[in-house]
Short mmCIF file of C-alpha atoms and ligand atoms in Angstrom, two decimals:
data_model
loop_
_atom_site.label_atom_id
_atom_site.label_comp_id
_atom_site.label_asym_id
_atom_site.label_seq_id
_atom_site.Cartn_x
_atom_site.Cartn_y
_atom_site.Cartn_z
CA MET A 1 21.92 -2.26 5.93
CA ASP A 2 23.69 0.00 8.40
CA PHE A 3 21.96 0.04 11.77
CA THR A 4 24.64 1.28 14.14
CA SER A 5 27.27 3.53 12.54
CA TYR A 6 26.23 6.61 14.53
CA ILE A 7 25.42 4.73 17.71
CA LYS A 8 28.86 3.09 17.76
CA ASN A 9 30.58 6.44 18.25
CA ILE A 10 28.43 7.52 21.16
CA ASP A 11 27.44 4.30 22.84
CA PRO A 12 29.41 1.25 21.71
CA GLU A 13 27.81 -0.87 24.43
CA ILE A 14 24.30 -0.43 23.01
CA ALA A 15 25.58 -0.64 19.40
CA ASP A 16 27.14 -3.98 20.23
CA PHE A 17 23.86 -5.37 21.52
CA ILE A 18 22.00 -4.14 18.44
CA GLU A 19 24.57 -5.88 16.21
CA LYS A 20 24.26 -9.07 18.26
CA GLU A 21 20.47 -8.93 18.07
CA LEU A 22 20.67 -8.39 14.30
CA LYS A 23 22.75 -11.56 14.07
CA ARG A 24 20.19 -13.40 16.23
CA GLN A 25 17.41 -12.34 13.89
CA GLN A 26 19.48 -13.41 10.87
CA GLU A 27 20.69 -16.79 12.13
CA ASN A 28 17.59 -18.18 13.84
CA LEU A 29 14.18 -19.33 12.69
CA LEU A 30 11.92 -16.77 14.37
CA MET A 31 8.63 -18.59 14.87
CA ILE A 32 6.95 -16.54 17.58
CA ALA A 33 3.55 -15.99 16.01
CA SER A 34 3.34 -12.31 16.99
CA GLU A 35 6.70 -11.35 15.46
CA ASN A 36 7.87 -10.42 11.99
CA TYR A 37 10.60 -8.64 10.06
CA ALA A 38 9.69 -5.02 9.32
CA ASP A 39 10.97 -3.95 5.92
CA GLU A 40 13.89 -1.55 5.62
CA ALA A 41 11.56 1.28 4.53
CA ILE A 42 9.59 0.85 7.77
CA LEU A 43 12.79 0.90 9.81
CA GLN A 44 13.97 4.01 8.02
CA ALA A 45 10.73 5.87 8.79
CA THR A 46 10.80 4.86 12.47
CA GLY A 47 14.38 6.11 12.67
CA SER A 48 13.62 9.39 10.95
CA ILE A 49 13.62 13.06 11.99
CA LEU A 50 9.85 12.87 12.37
CA THR A 51 10.60 11.88 15.96
CA ASN A 52 11.60 15.48 16.69
CA LYS A 53 8.26 17.20 16.79
CA TYR A 54 5.14 17.47 18.88
CA ALA A 55 1.89 17.15 16.95
CA GLU A 56 -0.72 16.81 19.70
CA GLY A 57 -4.19 16.86 18.20
CA TYR A 58 -5.32 15.69 14.77
CA PRO A 59 -4.68 16.88 11.18
CA GLY A 60 -5.98 20.47 10.85
CA LYS A 61 -6.55 20.71 14.64
CA ARG A 62 -3.10 20.69 16.24
CA PHE A 63 -1.96 22.30 19.44
CA TYR A 64 1.48 23.21 18.06
CA GLN A 65 2.75 25.21 15.08
CA GLY A 66 4.84 23.68 12.32
CA THR A 67 2.80 20.55 11.67
CA GLU A 68 2.15 21.06 7.93
CA TYR A 69 3.92 17.87 6.83
CA TYR A 70 2.77 15.89 9.84
CA ASP A 71 -0.83 16.63 8.84
CA LYS A 72 -0.18 15.29 5.35
CA ILE A 73 1.49 12.14 6.64
CA GLU A 74 -1.25 11.40 9.16
CA GLU A 75 -4.01 12.06 6.60
CA ILE A 76 -2.37 9.61 4.20
CA ALA A 77 -2.03 7.00 6.96
CA ILE A 78 -5.72 7.42 7.89
CA GLU A 79 -6.96 7.21 4.29
CA ARG A 80 -4.89 4.12 3.60
CA ALA A 81 -6.02 2.37 6.79
CA LYS A 82 -9.67 3.05 5.90
CA LYS A 83 -9.21 1.80 2.37
CA LEU A 84 -7.19 -1.26 3.35
CA PHE A 85 -9.84 -2.51 5.78
CA GLY A 86 -12.95 -0.87 4.32
CA ALA A 87 -13.60 1.11 7.51
CA ASP A 88 -15.56 4.33 8.11
CA HIS A 89 -13.01 5.86 10.43
CA ALA A 90 -9.40 5.21 11.42
CA ASN A 91 -7.32 6.51 14.31
CA VAL A 92 -3.64 5.84 13.61
CA GLN A 93 -2.27 7.30 16.84
CA PRO A 94 -2.37 4.40 19.35
CA THR A 95 1.17 3.34 20.14
CA SER A 96 0.32 -0.32 20.70
CA GLY A 97 -2.44 -2.88 20.53
CA SER A 98 -2.98 -2.56 24.27
CA GLN A 99 -3.42 1.20 24.08
CA ALA A 100 -5.82 0.81 21.17
CA ASN A 101 -8.00 -1.42 23.35
CA GLN A 102 -7.66 0.89 26.33
CA ALA A 103 -8.88 3.80 24.19
CA VAL A 104 -11.89 1.85 22.93
CA TYR A 105 -12.93 1.00 26.49
CA LEU A 106 -12.46 4.61 27.58
CA SER A 107 -14.61 5.78 24.66
CA CYS A 108 -17.68 3.70 25.51
CA LEU A 109 -17.47 2.29 29.05
CA ASN A 110 -17.64 3.76 32.54
CA PRO A 111 -15.65 2.26 35.40
CA GLY A 112 -17.51 -0.79 36.69
CA ASP A 113 -19.30 -1.47 33.38
CA ILE A 114 -19.49 -5.08 32.27
CA LEU A 115 -17.09 -6.46 29.67
CA LEU A 116 -17.22 -9.94 28.16
CA GLY A 117 -13.94 -11.14 26.67
CA MET A 118 -12.16 -14.35 25.74
CA ASP A 119 -10.42 -16.04 28.63
CA LEU A 120 -6.66 -15.54 28.60
CA SER A 121 -6.13 -19.27 29.11
CA ALA A 122 -8.36 -20.05 26.11
CA GLY A 123 -6.33 -17.78 23.81
CA GLY A 124 -7.60 -14.28 24.65
CA HIS A 125 -5.37 -11.31 25.42
CA LEU A 126 -4.54 -9.66 28.75
CA THR A 127 -6.41 -6.54 27.60
CA HIS A 128 -9.64 -8.51 27.14
CA GLY A 129 -10.48 -8.26 30.83
CA SER A 130 -7.70 -10.15 32.60
CA SER A 131 -7.52 -9.24 36.28
CA ALA A 132 -3.83 -8.39 35.81
CA SER A 133 -4.68 -5.71 33.24
CA SER A 134 -6.39 -2.34 33.64
CA SER A 135 -9.23 -3.80 31.53
CA GLY A 136 -9.99 -6.22 34.37
CA LYS A 137 -9.38 -3.73 37.17
CA ILE A 138 -11.44 -0.81 35.88
CA TYR A 139 -14.29 -2.80 34.31
CA LYS A 140 -16.17 -5.82 35.57
CA ALA A 141 -14.94 -8.60 33.33
CA TYR A 142 -16.48 -11.96 32.51
CA TYR A 143 -15.05 -14.56 30.15
CA TYR A 144 -16.00 -17.09 27.54
CA GLY A 145 -13.72 -19.92 26.46
CA VAL A 146 -13.55 -22.82 24.05
CA ASP A 147 -15.29 -26.18 23.96
CA PRO A 148 -13.29 -28.81 25.91
CA GLN A 149 -13.66 -31.37 23.10
CA THR A 150 -13.15 -29.31 19.95
CA TYR A 151 -11.15 -26.38 21.35
CA LEU A 152 -13.38 -24.15 19.19
CA ILE A 153 -15.30 -21.13 20.46
CA ASP A 154 -18.70 -22.33 21.66
CA TYR A 155 -20.96 -19.56 20.36
CA GLU A 156 -24.04 -20.90 22.14
CA LYS A 157 -22.14 -20.65 25.39
CA VAL A 158 -21.05 -17.10 24.53
CA ARG A 159 -24.70 -16.23 23.91
CA GLN A 160 -25.80 -17.83 27.16
CA ILE A 161 -23.16 -15.95 29.20
CA ALA A 162 -23.97 -12.69 27.42
CA LYS A 163 -27.68 -13.07 28.18
CA GLU A 164 -26.89 -13.73 31.81
CA ILE A 165 -24.41 -10.94 32.47
CA ARG A 166 -25.65 -8.32 29.96
CA PRO A 167 -22.26 -6.86 28.99
CA LYS A 168 -21.87 -3.33 27.69
CA ILE A 169 -19.12 -4.57 25.37
CA ILE A 170 -18.19 -7.94 23.92
CA VAL A 171 -14.58 -8.44 22.88
CA CYS A 172 -13.67 -11.02 20.26
CA GLY A 173 -10.29 -11.73 18.74
CA ALA A 174 -7.39 -13.64 20.26
CA SER A 175 -3.66 -14.18 20.57
CA ALA A 176 -3.71 -17.94 20.41
CA TYR A 177 -6.77 -19.14 18.51
CA PRO A 178 -5.89 -20.90 15.24
CA ARG A 179 -9.31 -20.95 13.59
CA GLN A 180 -11.58 -18.50 11.83
CA ILE A 181 -13.55 -16.43 14.31
CA ASP A 182 -17.19 -16.07 13.31
CA PHE A 183 -17.49 -12.30 13.63
CA ARG A 184 -21.02 -12.30 12.24
CA LYS A 185 -22.14 -14.56 15.05
CA PHE A 186 -20.50 -12.31 17.61
CA LYS A 187 -22.40 -9.39 16.08
CA GLU A 188 -25.70 -11.29 16.40
CA ILE A 189 -25.00 -11.99 20.05
CA ALA A 190 -23.93 -8.39 20.71
CA ASP A 191 -27.16 -7.16 19.10
CA GLU A 192 -29.29 -9.58 21.12
CA VAL A 193 -27.99 -8.12 24.39
CA GLY A 194 -27.48 -4.54 23.20
CA ALA A 195 -23.68 -4.62 23.60
CA PHE A 196 -20.96 -2.92 21.61
CA LEU A 197 -18.74 -5.29 19.65
CA LEU A 198 -14.96 -4.88 19.66
CA ALA A 199 -12.98 -7.17 17.36
CA ASP A 200 -9.28 -7.23 18.23
CA ILE A 201 -7.49 -8.48 15.11
CA ALA A 202 -3.93 -7.90 16.39
CA HIS A 203 -2.89 -11.33 15.16
CA TYR A 204 -4.97 -11.71 12.01
CA ALA A 205 -4.75 -8.21 10.52
CA GLY A 206 -2.32 -9.11 7.73
CA LEU A 207 -4.40 -12.08 6.62
CA ILE A 208 -7.56 -9.95 6.78
CA ALA A 209 -5.94 -7.17 4.73
CA ALA A 210 -5.03 -9.79 2.14
CA GLY A 211 -8.59 -11.15 2.10
CA ILE A 212 -7.75 -14.66 3.29
CA TYR A 213 -9.32 -14.44 6.76
CA ASP A 214 -12.86 -13.08 7.20
CA SER A 215 -12.97 -9.44 8.24
CA PRO A 216 -14.90 -8.23 11.30
CA VAL A 217 -15.07 -4.66 9.97
CA PRO A 218 -18.64 -4.91 8.58
CA TYR A 219 -19.94 -6.30 11.88
CA SER A 220 -18.06 -4.43 14.57
CA ASP A 221 -18.47 -1.10 16.31
CA PHE A 222 -14.71 -1.07 16.87
CA VAL A 223 -11.79 -2.99 15.41
CA THR A 224 -8.35 -2.74 16.97
CA THR A 225 -5.06 -4.14 15.82
CA THR A 226 -1.34 -4.06 16.22
CA THR A 227 0.65 -3.18 13.12
CA HIS A 228 3.80 -5.21 13.82
CA LYS A 229 2.48 -8.78 13.76
CA THR A 230 1.15 -10.27 10.50
CA LEU A 231 0.78 -6.71 9.12
CA LYS A 232 4.59 -6.48 9.05
CA GLY A 233 4.72 -2.79 9.97
CA PRO A 234 6.24 -0.83 12.85
CA ARG A 235 5.57 -1.74 16.50
CA SER A 236 2.29 0.11 17.01
CA GLY A 237 -1.51 0.08 17.08
CA LEU A 238 -4.58 1.14 15.09
CA ILE A 239 -8.30 1.65 15.77
CA LEU A 240 -11.02 1.39 13.13
CA CYS A 241 -14.62 2.21 13.94
CA LYS A 242 -18.06 3.09 12.64
CA GLU A 243 -18.58 6.75 11.85
CA GLN A 244 -20.86 7.31 14.85
CA HIS A 245 -18.03 6.42 17.25
CA SER A 246 -15.32 8.47 15.52
CA LYS A 247 -15.41 11.58 17.74
CA LYS A 248 -15.38 9.60 20.97
CA ILE A 249 -12.54 7.38 19.74
CA ASN A 250 -10.42 10.35 18.77
CA SER A 251 -10.84 12.07 22.11
CA ALA A 252 -10.26 8.79 23.98
CA VAL A 253 -6.88 8.37 22.25
CA PHE A 254 -5.89 12.04 22.61
CA PRO A 255 -6.20 13.54 25.17
CA GLY A 256 -7.78 10.48 26.84
CA ILE A 257 -4.76 8.21 27.14
CA GLN A 258 -1.94 9.70 25.07
CA GLY A 259 -0.08 12.95 24.54
CA GLY A 260 1.98 13.66 21.43
CA PRO A 261 1.61 11.01 18.75
CA LEU A 262 4.70 9.12 17.55
CA MET A 263 4.69 10.71 14.10
CA HIS A 264 7.72 8.75 12.89
CA VAL A 265 5.78 5.58 13.65
CA ILE A 266 2.64 6.97 11.97
CA ALA A 267 4.74 7.55 8.83
CA ALA A 268 5.92 3.95 9.07
CA LYS A 269 2.30 2.81 9.45
CA ALA A 270 1.38 4.72 6.27
CA ILE A 271 4.12 2.81 4.44
CA CYS A 272 2.96 -0.45 5.99
CA PHE A 273 -0.64 0.12 4.78
CA LYS A 274 0.59 0.96 1.28
CA LYS A 275 2.58 -2.26 1.14
CA ALA A 276 -0.39 -4.21 2.51
CA MET A 277 -2.46 -3.17 -0.51
CA SER A 278 0.00 -4.75 -2.95
CA GLU A 279 -0.24 -8.05 -4.83
CA GLU A 280 3.11 -9.00 -3.33
CA PHE A 281 1.67 -8.68 0.19
CA LYS A 282 -1.29 -10.87 -0.72
CA LYS A 283 1.05 -13.53 -2.09
CA TYR A 284 3.07 -13.33 1.10
CA GLN A 285 0.00 -13.86 3.30
CA ILE A 286 -1.15 -16.79 1.19
CA GLN A 287 2.27 -18.36 1.71
CA VAL A 288 2.12 -17.64 5.47
CA LEU A 289 -1.11 -19.65 5.63
CA LYS A 290 0.18 -22.46 3.39
CA ASN A 291 3.29 -22.74 5.52
CA ALA A 292 1.30 -22.90 8.77
CA ARG A 293 -0.96 -25.60 7.33
CA THR A 294 1.98 -27.59 5.99
CA LEU A 295 3.71 -27.42 9.36
CA ALA A 296 0.52 -28.44 11.19
CA ASP A 297 -0.04 -31.44 8.90
CA ALA A 298 3.57 -32.55 9.19
CA LEU A 299 3.51 -32.34 12.98
CA ILE A 300 0.23 -34.26 13.13
CA LYS A 301 1.81 -37.00 11.00
CA LEU A 302 4.70 -37.10 13.46
CA GLY A 303 2.18 -37.76 16.23
CA TYR A 304 1.82 -34.31 17.79
CA LYS A 305 -1.43 -33.01 19.17
CA VAL A 306 -2.06 -29.89 17.08
CA LEU A 307 -5.07 -28.20 18.67
CA THR A 308 -8.20 -28.15 16.47
CA GLY A 309 -6.32 -30.39 14.04
CA GLY A 310 -4.83 -27.55 12.03
CA THR A 311 -5.18 -23.85 11.39
CA ASP A 312 -6.95 -21.14 9.38
CA CYS A 313 -4.21 -18.57 9.99
CA HIS A 314 -0.54 -18.00 10.66
CA LEU A 315 -0.24 -19.94 13.92
CA ILE A 316 -0.56 -23.39 15.37
CA LEU A 317 -0.85 -24.57 18.96
CA ILE A 318 0.64 -27.83 20.18
CA ASP A 319 -0.44 -29.58 23.35
CA LEU A 320 2.63 -31.40 24.68
CA ARG A 321 0.99 -33.17 27.61
CA ASP A 322 1.06 -36.54 25.84
CA ASN A 323 4.76 -36.04 25.13
CA ASN A 324 5.52 -35.43 28.81
CA ILE A 325 7.31 -32.15 28.09
CA THR A 326 6.26 -28.78 29.47
CA GLY A 327 5.90 -25.78 27.19
CA LYS A 328 8.74 -24.09 29.03
CA ASP A 329 11.24 -26.95 28.55
CA ALA A 330 10.23 -27.36 24.90
CA ALA A 331 10.70 -23.66 24.14
CA ILE A 332 14.11 -23.58 25.87
CA ALA A 333 15.38 -26.64 23.99
CA LEU A 334 14.07 -25.36 20.66
CA GLU A 335 15.79 -22.01 21.17
CA LYS A 336 19.09 -23.81 21.72
CA ALA A 337 18.53 -25.42 18.32
CA GLY A 338 17.80 -22.02 16.74
CA ILE A 339 14.03 -22.42 16.47
CA VAL A 340 12.48 -19.65 18.54
CA VAL A 341 8.88 -20.25 19.66
CA ASN A 342 6.98 -19.36 22.82
CA LYS A 343 5.57 -21.55 25.52
CA ASN A 344 1.81 -21.14 25.57
CA ALA A 345 -0.97 -22.24 27.86
CA VAL A 346 -3.37 -24.64 26.19
CA PRO A 347 -7.07 -24.41 27.08
CA PHE A 348 -7.76 -26.11 30.43
CA ASP A 349 -4.03 -26.16 31.14
CA THR A 350 -3.03 -27.67 34.46
CA GLN A 351 0.41 -26.01 34.49
CA SER A 352 1.07 -22.43 35.63
CA PRO A 353 1.26 -19.69 32.97
CA PHE A 354 5.02 -19.60 33.48
CA ILE A 355 5.45 -23.33 32.75
CA THR A 356 2.47 -24.20 30.47
CA SER A 357 1.73 -27.41 28.58
CA GLY A 358 2.04 -26.12 25.06
CA ILE A 359 3.90 -24.13 22.47
CA ARG A 360 2.63 -21.68 19.89
CA ILE A 361 4.35 -21.63 16.50
CA GLY A 362 3.89 -18.96 13.84
CA THR A 363 5.01 -18.68 10.23
CA PRO A 364 4.96 -14.91 9.44
CA ALA A 365 8.67 -14.23 10.00
CA VAL A 366 10.08 -17.38 8.39
CA THR A 367 7.80 -16.79 5.39
CA ALA A 368 9.07 -13.21 5.16
CA ARG A 369 12.58 -14.55 4.66
CA GLY A 370 11.35 -16.77 1.83
CA LEU A 371 10.74 -20.20 3.35
CA LYS A 372 8.08 -22.35 1.70
CA GLU A 373 6.41 -25.74 2.15
CA ASN A 374 9.57 -27.85 1.71
CA GLU A 375 11.34 -25.95 4.44
CA MET A 376 8.31 -26.39 6.72
CA LEU A 377 8.71 -30.14 6.36
CA LEU A 378 12.34 -29.82 7.42
CA ILE A 379 11.39 -27.64 10.37
CA ALA A 380 8.78 -30.20 11.48
CA GLU A 381 11.46 -32.91 11.44
CA TRP A 382 13.86 -30.73 13.40
CA LEU A 383 11.18 -29.78 15.94
CA ASP A 384 10.46 -33.45 16.44
CA ALA A 385 14.14 -34.35 16.84
CA VAL A 386 14.64 -31.61 19.44
CA LEU A 387 11.47 -32.41 21.39
CA LYS A 388 12.43 -36.09 21.55
CA ASN A 389 15.94 -35.23 22.73
CA ILE A 390 15.61 -32.11 24.84
CA ASN A 391 18.62 -33.08 26.99
CA ASN A 392 20.86 -34.32 24.17
CA GLU A 393 23.32 -31.55 23.36
CA THR A 394 24.87 -33.35 20.39
CA ILE A 395 21.56 -33.68 18.60
CA ILE A 396 20.51 -30.12 19.46
CA ASN A 397 23.84 -28.70 18.24
CA ASP A 398 23.53 -30.70 15.04
CA ILE A 399 20.04 -29.29 14.39
CA ASN A 400 21.34 -25.81 15.17
CA LYS A 401 23.94 -26.19 12.42
CA LYS A 402 21.21 -27.17 9.97
CA VAL A 403 19.09 -24.20 11.07
CA LYS A 404 22.01 -21.82 10.56
CA ASN A 405 22.66 -23.26 7.10
CA LEU A 406 19.05 -22.82 6.10
CA CYS A 407 19.01 -19.26 7.44
CA SER A 408 22.12 -18.39 5.44
CA GLU A 409 20.34 -19.57 2.28
CA TYR A 410 17.47 -17.15 3.04
CA PRO A 411 19.18 -14.02 4.34
CA VAL A 412 17.45 -11.03 5.93
CA TYR A 413 18.68 -7.43 6.32
CA THR A 414 21.71 -7.94 4.10
C1 PLP B 501 -0.50 -8.64 20.71
C2 PLP B 501 -1.89 -8.39 21.08
C3 PLP B 501 -2.29 -7.19 21.67
C4 PLP B 501 -1.36 -6.18 22.27
O1 PLP B 501 -0.44 -5.61 21.52
P1 PLP B 501 0.75 -4.76 22.15
O2 PLP B 501 1.16 -3.95 20.98
O3 PLP B 501 1.75 -5.75 22.61
O4 PLP B 501 0.20 -3.94 23.25
C5 PLP B 501 -3.65 -6.97 21.87
N1 PLP B 501 -4.55 -7.89 21.53
C6 PLP B 501 -4.20 -9.08 21.00
C7 PLP B 501 -5.26 -10.06 20.64
C8 PLP B 501 -2.86 -9.38 20.77
O5 PLP B 501 -2.52 -10.56 20.28
#
């Protein structure tokens, strides 16, 4: 596929970096759990002439003339999102997962209201009340975590905290939690204390769309997601909600926090939702899960501490404290070998968030290029070889050759 022919003429410097990045994406095993390869059709839509126009407002209620086709595109995106997740209402305008969450808070909270979210260090997201994020600055945030023995969410503890602090909203969903979240239980707790429930499925959306991870839609006032992680769409966000919240959500997104919607990205989201309804997508998600489980089992056999002993989704978390390697050093060595993961705090981590004691590994992108269980076994062996020899260049270079060979057998963007 041609990504740079026009750019080259105007700006060879940027074109060169795009070409180099393309090569990086082709020749490495991308195993950052939040990343994926968007299909060519998605890339084409995001690069289209739909970027040219303002369409502030919503279909049928725009502030600018000339939005006939934009209305159609946005209506299709909305209908597909509703159908895909079985939701009453969809707002397809948020430009990211963070903005989707910001809009939900704006729609139902006042500054200083109490929010209960999952602790960042236990796997939650910055936008779930972290003091570094607007969600923790504007609202009064409290946190729940995981059980120190099982690393699972302790729902009794969540209930206890909720009863004590009486939050106006409870946020569930995570960026680094490998197990099924019990959304029904969160709903019970939210009802007991009269709180709204927001489920942030940024990581799990693709698996939920495919029906292999329980959906929070029946239980939640609001559901937010990104569209570029397991959903495999463009870099963007989405809000689903119950009918009674639809007006407030729409006005929180526009004019609450955004101006003109990125209509080229909304078109790409429409395509993403169409693809997510296909049999092929379901098969892909099933393979994503199989691959993550195979990798987890193989790493456990090799002696690694895989948190919770496995996974119910596309990601696994490894605690490297027993191996005497920090998350940072592990991630750097693995990247040299062509296996790209991210360092990740483990619950009750004693290292700083910039060093960490763990790594997070995801299978969405490698599964998208066609890798299956056998290749996961190879990757587990290579991970082990690198982590046991993080200062041995010969071994790391040798693994890198093997990684490149494997990648050339499963090409992307040809
Ligand atoms: C990735 C993520 C987000 C934020 O998405 P951005 O598009 O990067 O803003 C929000 N919530 C969770 C749980 C995430 O994992």
